[in-house]
């Protein structure tokens, strides 16, 4: 494109020192042997071992003894198998036992990439012409497990981004609350999934109370599996029901955490191998209430599931699945407001074209129409979005990515009508941004990729990843870009 792209001389690199304390469990007999060993320690031995552990790790984690206690409580169910009463174990030994079921996990040891940027809810105490922003990243560690992390920064009037100092004590959510389901609403969701015609309600729902938990549902499904034999191509429906149930949960972070210390790490079974490519957007509803949403991809090692994250303050998060016929692939991106009374979403249901969908429900997406197909050499393999559309005076601006020869990813742009976003006004004939010599080396070579941009002082700020390893950002004059897109067709 004949548009000046100004790369900034700043790199956000992965930092292996950023660790969280995770629950560690091997197998039951080894766990019992470990517990028995500690229980049989004399008090001096246990006290010495605990003091040594606390000395080494109390400065690396906020309230490490509380984490040890939580992890002890996760294996307390083994004590009856050992004929040991929980109350017979002193507090120090409980904490010590918990430390044996804890491990450090370096969340950024492999990569720190695929950023998105949104306006911070708090815009107080900043200079004229500046904007406080929240930048989310996909952090990847051992085993290629991805999580969502955050940084806060200020973009000044000259588009210089200064990140605030990061906190040293990373923390997962303080409280994780599982969803309680109402039978009638859950039945409606099963109807939407077209499950009832194959799995009779009596097998599952009729055995549940009016309100039930994930665990109760899972037991009913296990009983139903024993009671009925489904053809192999129908067995996946049971898994769909479990996925639906396990995908709902809420996270609450401690108020004394800095946003850079909050880590959204995989919680449910369907995301145990990673939370990928969160596309955050500031959403303004019809009544002018503001919420922040992020669409992301949950991955369990074999299958992906699109999900939606919701927050108002970045302390409390709700997580829910996206379902419906078109909620089945990566790269869903929500519009920042309703369009003609409906929620609107960009998606890529076939893996290589861009689509647009509308819905009365933010979590149910049933139909989509083709929006954009590969057209130019740099995008012939596939195209997709790089975050939510941005509303401008001339239309909806969408940053896109295209994949061309040698699996090289490049960023482009497209413009769509504000009232009828199915209508394309113009699009990139040539890339807006391609990997340069410093950006093409990394975990996945030849890739530039973004999950969400922002407008500031008539410039488009584009945070982007470099070869799935580190991140940086660039900016483009907005009017220059819009004029180029309007004249491209």
mmCIF file of C-alpha atoms in Angstrom, residues 233-372:
data_model
loop_
_atom_site.group_PDB
_atom_site.id
_atom_site.type_symbol
_atom_site.label_atom_id
_atom_site.label_comp_id
_atom_site.label_asym_id
_atom_site.label_seq_id
_atom_site.Cartn_x
_atom_site.Cartn_y
_atom_site.Cartn_z
ATOM 1 C CA UNK A 233 -20.448 -40.682 14.993
ATOM 2 C CA UNK A 234 -22.986 -39.679 17.682
ATOM 3 C CA UNK A 235 -20.729 -40.206 20.691
ATOM 4 C CA UNK A 236 -19.248 -36.742 20.191
ATOM 5 C CA UNK A 237 -22.590 -35.240 21.300
ATOM 6 C CA UNK A 238 -21.919 -36.324 24.872
ATOM 7 C CA UNK A 239 -18.580 -34.543 24.650
ATOM 8 C CA UNK A 240 -20.303 -31.437 23.304
ATOM 9 C CA UNK A 241 -22.556 -31.334 26.347
ATOM 10 C CA UNK A 242 -19.583 -31.698 28.695
ATOM 11 C CA UNK A 243 -17.690 -29.007 26.823
ATOM 12 C CA UNK A 244 -20.651 -26.678 27.060
ATOM 13 C CA UNK A 245 -20.908 -27.161 30.796
ATOM 14 C CA UNK A 246 -17.205 -26.987 31.641
ATOM 15 C CA UNK A 247 -16.742 -23.835 29.594
ATOM 16 C CA UNK A 248 -18.715 -21.558 31.932
ATOM 17 C CA UNK A 249 -16.809 -20.116 34.876
ATOM 18 C CA UNK A 250 -15.876 -16.846 36.574
ATOM 19 C CA UNK A 251 -12.504 -15.539 37.709
ATOM 20 C CA UNK A 252 -11.840 -13.016 40.462
ATOM 21 C CA UNK A 253 -8.385 -11.517 40.988
ATOM 22 C CA UNK A 254 -7.239 -9.991 44.252
ATOM 23 C CA UNK A 255 -7.629 -6.218 44.452
ATOM 24 C CA UNK A 256 -4.010 -5.840 45.529
ATOM 25 C CA UNK A 257 -2.670 -7.224 42.245
ATOM 26 C CA UNK A 258 -1.262 -5.065 39.495
ATOM 27 C CA UNK A 259 -2.830 -5.835 36.114
ATOM 28 C CA UNK A 260 0.551 -7.119 34.905
ATOM 29 C CA UNK A 261 0.414 -9.726 37.693
ATOM 30 C CA UNK A 262 -2.927 -11.243 36.621
ATOM 31 C CA UNK A 263 -2.679 -14.387 34.534
ATOM 32 C CA UNK A 264 -5.686 -16.014 32.882
ATOM 33 C CA UNK A 265 -4.404 -19.572 32.744
ATOM 34 C CA UNK A 266 -6.399 -22.516 31.313
ATOM 35 C CA UNK A 267 -9.098 -23.624 33.747
ATOM 36 C CA UNK A 268 -11.572 -25.895 31.964
ATOM 37 C CA UNK A 269 -10.888 -29.230 30.277
ATOM 38 C CA UNK A 270 -11.495 -27.859 26.805
ATOM 39 C CA UNK A 271 -8.686 -25.303 27.161
ATOM 40 C CA UNK A 272 -6.098 -27.354 29.030
ATOM 41 C CA UNK A 273 -3.587 -26.979 26.199
ATOM 42 C CA UNK A 274 -3.990 -23.260 25.826
ATOM 43 C CA UNK A 275 -5.939 -20.035 25.567
ATOM 44 C CA UNK A 276 -5.054 -18.606 22.184
ATOM 45 C CA UNK A 277 -5.253 -15.218 20.460
ATOM 46 C CA UNK A 278 -7.598 -13.161 22.631
ATOM 47 C CA UNK A 279 -9.104 -10.305 20.607
ATOM 48 C CA UNK A 280 -10.137 -7.666 23.162
ATOM 49 C CA UNK A 281 -12.633 -4.948 22.286
ATOM 50 C CA UNK A 282 -14.265 -2.114 24.204
ATOM 51 C CA UNK A 283 -17.984 -2.701 23.622
ATOM 52 C CA UNK A 284 -20.560 0.097 24.005
ATOM 53 C CA UNK A 285 -24.121 -1.192 24.339
ATOM 54 C CA UNK A 286 -27.309 0.574 23.249
ATOM 55 C CA UNK A 287 -27.721 2.099 26.727
ATOM 56 C CA UNK A 288 -24.092 3.352 26.642
ATOM 57 C CA UNK A 289 -22.898 0.841 29.229
ATOM 58 C CA UNK A 290 -19.349 -0.303 28.564
ATOM 59 C CA UNK A 291 -17.955 -3.792 28.808
ATOM 60 C CA UNK A 292 -14.767 -5.335 27.529
ATOM 61 C CA UNK A 293 -15.090 -8.554 25.592
ATOM 62 C CA UNK A 294 -12.480 -10.881 24.186
ATOM 63 C CA UNK A 295 -13.056 -13.716 21.793
ATOM 64 C CA UNK A 296 -10.427 -16.414 22.059
ATOM 65 C CA UNK A 297 -9.738 -20.003 21.060
ATOM 66 C CA UNK A 298 -9.680 -22.763 23.661
ATOM 67 C CA UNK A 299 -7.537 -25.757 22.746
ATOM 68 C CA UNK A 300 -7.522 -29.145 24.460
ATOM 69 C CA UNK A 301 -4.728 -30.700 22.422
ATOM 70 C CA UNK A 302 -6.985 -32.025 19.691
ATOM 71 C CA UNK A 303 -9.986 -29.752 19.219
ATOM 72 C CA UNK A 304 -10.593 -26.011 19.344
ATOM 73 C CA UNK A 305 -13.568 -24.195 20.869
ATOM 74 C CA UNK A 306 -14.314 -20.471 20.399
ATOM 75 C CA UNK A 307 -15.057 -18.767 23.716
ATOM 76 C CA UNK A 308 -15.970 -15.322 25.008
ATOM 77 C CA UNK A 309 -14.481 -13.485 27.954
ATOM 78 C CA UNK A 310 -16.285 -10.541 29.576
ATOM 79 C CA UNK A 311 -15.076 -7.956 32.101
ATOM 80 C CA UNK A 312 -15.779 -4.416 33.223
ATOM 81 C CA UNK A 313 -12.707 -3.804 35.378
ATOM 82 C CA UNK A 314 -10.096 -6.478 34.496
ATOM 83 C CA UNK A 315 -10.420 -7.864 38.036
ATOM 84 C CA UNK A 316 -13.531 -9.971 37.521
ATOM 85 C CA UNK A 317 -13.964 -12.035 34.365
ATOM 86 C CA UNK A 318 -16.799 -14.193 33.082
ATOM 87 C CA UNK A 319 -15.953 -16.953 30.615
ATOM 88 C CA UNK A 320 -18.508 -18.654 28.385
ATOM 89 C CA UNK A 321 -18.497 -20.689 25.167
ATOM 90 C CA UNK A 322 -19.590 -19.396 21.803
ATOM 91 C CA UNK A 323 -21.876 -21.871 20.123
ATOM 92 C CA UNK A 324 -24.029 -22.276 17.088
ATOM 93 C CA UNK A 325 -23.209 -23.653 13.660
ATOM 94 C CA UNK A 326 -20.534 -21.078 12.800
ATOM 95 C CA UNK A 327 -18.737 -21.011 16.176
ATOM 96 C CA UNK A 328 -16.234 -23.640 15.162
ATOM 97 C CA UNK A 329 -13.031 -22.034 13.947
ATOM 98 C CA UNK A 330 -10.361 -19.574 15.026
ATOM 99 C CA UNK A 331 -10.415 -15.841 14.564
ATOM 100 C CA UNK A 332 -13.838 -14.616 15.678
ATOM 101 C CA UNK A 333 -13.809 -10.855 16.317
ATOM 102 C CA UNK A 334 -16.710 -8.904 17.803
ATOM 103 C CA UNK A 335 -17.779 -5.494 16.514
ATOM 104 C CA UNK A 336 -17.496 -2.742 19.196
ATOM 105 C CA UNK A 337 -21.244 -2.067 19.151
ATOM 106 C CA UNK A 338 -24.441 -3.531 17.754
ATOM 107 C CA UNK A 339 -25.102 -2.959 14.076
ATOM 108 C CA UNK A 340 -28.745 -2.406 13.100
ATOM 109 C CA UNK A 341 -29.858 -3.777 16.468
ATOM 110 C CA UNK A 342 -27.823 -6.982 16.333
ATOM 111 C CA UNK A 343 -24.460 -8.148 17.578
ATOM 112 C CA UNK A 344 -22.000 -8.476 14.713
ATOM 113 C CA UNK A 345 -18.967 -10.717 14.400
ATOM 114 C CA UNK A 346 -16.201 -11.363 11.914
ATOM 115 C CA UNK A 347 -15.305 -15.031 11.557
ATOM 116 C CA UNK A 348 -13.530 -17.536 9.338
ATOM 117 C CA UNK A 349 -15.667 -20.651 9.348
ATOM 118 C CA UNK A 350 -13.898 -22.461 6.502
ATOM 119 C CA UNK A 351 -10.324 -21.650 7.453
ATOM 120 C CA UNK A 352 -9.381 -19.391 4.554
ATOM 121 C CA UNK A 353 -12.156 -16.816 3.828
ATOM 122 C CA UNK A 354 -13.551 -13.948 5.880
ATOM 123 C CA UNK A 355 -17.211 -14.044 6.893
ATOM 124 C CA UNK A 356 -19.586 -11.769 8.785
ATOM 125 C CA UNK A 357 -22.336 -12.892 11.152
ATOM 126 C CA UNK A 358 -25.193 -11.216 13.033
ATOM 127 C CA UNK A 359 -27.026 -12.446 16.115
ATOM 128 C CA UNK A 360 -29.543 -11.448 18.765
ATOM 129 C CA UNK A 361 -27.410 -13.270 21.352
ATOM 130 C CA UNK A 362 -23.765 -12.540 21.965
ATOM 131 C CA UNK A 363 -23.011 -16.230 22.570
ATOM 132 C CA UNK A 364 -25.091 -17.920 19.840
ATOM 133 C CA UNK A 365 -23.981 -17.622 16.218
ATOM 134 C CA UNK A 366 -25.942 -19.581 13.656
ATOM 135 C CA UNK A 367 -25.472 -18.038 10.198
ATOM 136 C CA UNK A 368 -22.736 -16.166 8.378
ATOM 137 C CA UNK A 369 -22.234 -14.789 4.908
ATOM 138 C CA UNK A 370 -19.083 -14.579 2.857
ATOM 139 C CA UNK A 371 -17.384 -11.217 3.227
ATOM 140 C CA UNK A 372 -13.941 -11.515 1.675
#
